mmCIF file of C-alpha atoms in Angstrom:
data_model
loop_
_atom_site.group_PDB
_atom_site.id
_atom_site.type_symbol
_atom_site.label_atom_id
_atom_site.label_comp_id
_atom_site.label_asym_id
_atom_site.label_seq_id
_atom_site.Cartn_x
_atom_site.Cartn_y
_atom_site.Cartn_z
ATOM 1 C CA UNK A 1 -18.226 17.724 -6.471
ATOM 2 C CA UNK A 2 -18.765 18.804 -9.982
ATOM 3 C CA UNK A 3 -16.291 17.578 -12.913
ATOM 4 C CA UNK A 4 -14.687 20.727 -14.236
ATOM 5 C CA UNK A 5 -11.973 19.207 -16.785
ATOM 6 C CA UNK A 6 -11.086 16.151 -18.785
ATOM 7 C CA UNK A 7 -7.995 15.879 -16.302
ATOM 8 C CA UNK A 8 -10.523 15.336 -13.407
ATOM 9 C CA UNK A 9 -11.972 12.810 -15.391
ATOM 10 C CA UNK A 10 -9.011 11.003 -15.676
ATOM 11 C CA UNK A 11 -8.365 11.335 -12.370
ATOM 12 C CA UNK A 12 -11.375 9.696 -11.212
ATOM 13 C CA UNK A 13 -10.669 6.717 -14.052
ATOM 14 C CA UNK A 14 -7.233 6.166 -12.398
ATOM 15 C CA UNK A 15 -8.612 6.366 -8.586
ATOM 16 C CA UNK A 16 -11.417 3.525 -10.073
ATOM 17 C CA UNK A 17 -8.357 1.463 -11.302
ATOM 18 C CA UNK A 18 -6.302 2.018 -8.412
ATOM 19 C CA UNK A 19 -9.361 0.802 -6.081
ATOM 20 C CA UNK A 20 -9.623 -2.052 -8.198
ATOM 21 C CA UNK A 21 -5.977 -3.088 -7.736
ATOM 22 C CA UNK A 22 -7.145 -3.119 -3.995
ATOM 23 C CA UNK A 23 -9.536 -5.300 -4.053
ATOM 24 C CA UNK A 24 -7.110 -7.576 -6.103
ATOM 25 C CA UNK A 25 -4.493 -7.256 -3.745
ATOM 26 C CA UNK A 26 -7.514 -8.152 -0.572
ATOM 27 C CA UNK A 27 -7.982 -11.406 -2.681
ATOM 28 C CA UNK A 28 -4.501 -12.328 -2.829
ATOM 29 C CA UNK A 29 -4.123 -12.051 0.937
ATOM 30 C CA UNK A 30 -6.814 -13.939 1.368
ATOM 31 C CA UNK A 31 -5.911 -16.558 -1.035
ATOM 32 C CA UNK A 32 -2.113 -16.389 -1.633
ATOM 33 C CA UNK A 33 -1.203 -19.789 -1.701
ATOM 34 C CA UNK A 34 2.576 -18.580 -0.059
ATOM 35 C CA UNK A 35 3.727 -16.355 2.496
ATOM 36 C CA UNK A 36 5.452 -15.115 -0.263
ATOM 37 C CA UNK A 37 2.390 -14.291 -2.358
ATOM 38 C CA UNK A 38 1.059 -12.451 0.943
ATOM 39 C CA UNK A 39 4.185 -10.160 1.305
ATOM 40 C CA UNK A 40 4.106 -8.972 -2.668
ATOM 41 C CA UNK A 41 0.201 -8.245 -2.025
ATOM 42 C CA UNK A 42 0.969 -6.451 1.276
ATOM 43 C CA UNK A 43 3.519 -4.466 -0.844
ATOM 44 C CA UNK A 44 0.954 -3.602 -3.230
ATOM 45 C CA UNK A 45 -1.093 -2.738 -1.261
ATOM 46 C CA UNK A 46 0.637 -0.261 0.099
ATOM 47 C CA UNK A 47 1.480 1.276 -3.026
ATOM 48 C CA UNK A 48 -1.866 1.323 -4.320
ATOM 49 C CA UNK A 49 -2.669 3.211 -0.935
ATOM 50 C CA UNK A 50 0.002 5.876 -1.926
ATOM 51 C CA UNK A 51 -0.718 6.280 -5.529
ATOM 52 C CA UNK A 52 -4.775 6.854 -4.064
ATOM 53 C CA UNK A 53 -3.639 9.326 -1.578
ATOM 54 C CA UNK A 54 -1.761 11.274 -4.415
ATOM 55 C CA UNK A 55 -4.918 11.242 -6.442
ATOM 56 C CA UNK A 56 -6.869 11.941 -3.531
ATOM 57 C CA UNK A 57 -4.904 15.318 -3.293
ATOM 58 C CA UNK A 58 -5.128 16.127 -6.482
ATOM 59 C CA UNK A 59 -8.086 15.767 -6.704
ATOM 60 C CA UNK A 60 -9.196 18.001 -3.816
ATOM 61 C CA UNK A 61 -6.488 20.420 -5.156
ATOM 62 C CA UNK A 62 -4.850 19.975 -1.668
ATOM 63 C CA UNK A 63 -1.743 19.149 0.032
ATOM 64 C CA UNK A 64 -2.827 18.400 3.069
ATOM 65 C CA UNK A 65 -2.500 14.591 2.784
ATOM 66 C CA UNK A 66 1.265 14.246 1.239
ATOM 67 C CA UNK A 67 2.239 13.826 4.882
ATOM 68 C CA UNK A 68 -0.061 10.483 4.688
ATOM 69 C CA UNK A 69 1.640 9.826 1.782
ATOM 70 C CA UNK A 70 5.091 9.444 3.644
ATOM 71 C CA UNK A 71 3.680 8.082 7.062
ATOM 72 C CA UNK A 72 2.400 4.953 4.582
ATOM 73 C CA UNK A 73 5.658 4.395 2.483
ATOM 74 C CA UNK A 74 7.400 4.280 5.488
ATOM 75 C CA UNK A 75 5.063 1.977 7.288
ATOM 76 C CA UNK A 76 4.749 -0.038 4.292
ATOM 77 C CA UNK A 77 8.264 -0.178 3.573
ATOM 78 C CA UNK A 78 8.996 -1.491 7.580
ATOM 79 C CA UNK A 79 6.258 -3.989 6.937
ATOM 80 C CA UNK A 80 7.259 -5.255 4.050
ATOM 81 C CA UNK A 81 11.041 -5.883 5.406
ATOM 82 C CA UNK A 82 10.169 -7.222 8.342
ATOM 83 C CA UNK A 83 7.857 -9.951 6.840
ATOM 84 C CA UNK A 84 10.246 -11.000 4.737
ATOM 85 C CA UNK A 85 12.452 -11.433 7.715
ATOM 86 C CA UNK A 86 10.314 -13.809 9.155
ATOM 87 C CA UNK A 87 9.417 -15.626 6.539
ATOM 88 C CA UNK A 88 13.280 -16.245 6.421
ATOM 89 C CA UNK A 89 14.387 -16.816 9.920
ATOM 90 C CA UNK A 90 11.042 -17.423 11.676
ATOM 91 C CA UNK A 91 11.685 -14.966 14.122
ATOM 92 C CA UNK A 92 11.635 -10.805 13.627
ATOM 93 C CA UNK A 93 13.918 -9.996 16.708
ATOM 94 C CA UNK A 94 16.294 -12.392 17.636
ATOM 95 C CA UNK A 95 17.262 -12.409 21.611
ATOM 96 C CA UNK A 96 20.367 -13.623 22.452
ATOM 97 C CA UNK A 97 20.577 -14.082 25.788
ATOM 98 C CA UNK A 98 24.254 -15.050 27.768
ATOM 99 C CA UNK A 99 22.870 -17.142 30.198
#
């Protein structure tokens, strides 16, 4: 793919960034000394994954992937609540059972 403008350019900068942010948010999974740490890198994560599928459309000059886009905040955003649930209760679906 050839660069045509300064604006691809930048576009390639911020993808670079973005991946970087990745590989940060990898480490702090790995590492995170809380559950807590885990579930804002998780979150991040996710984000980062949105903000590279916007640039990822841009830069192909497509829109093709903004359906992505939505499938992962939504994913993402059920992950992220449901985590936090269990780090809370323990538990992400409580049974209660009447016998």
């Amino acid at each position: 793919m050839i660069i045509q403008s300064t604006l691809d350019y930048f576009l390639y900068f911020g993808a670079a960034v973005i991946s970087l942010g990745l590989v940060g948010g990898i480490y702090r999974i790995i590492k995170g000394p809380s559950p807590a740490d885990r579930l804002m890198a998780l979150d991040t994560i996710g984000i980062n994954l949105i903000s590279l599928t916007a640039l990822t459309c841009m830069i192909l000059r497509t829109s093709a992937f903004l359906t992505v886009i939505l499938l992962v905040g939504a994913l993402a955003f059920i992950g992220t609540v449901s985590f936090a649930k269990f780090i809370e209760r323990g538990v992400v679906l409580e049974r209660k059972r009447n016998h």
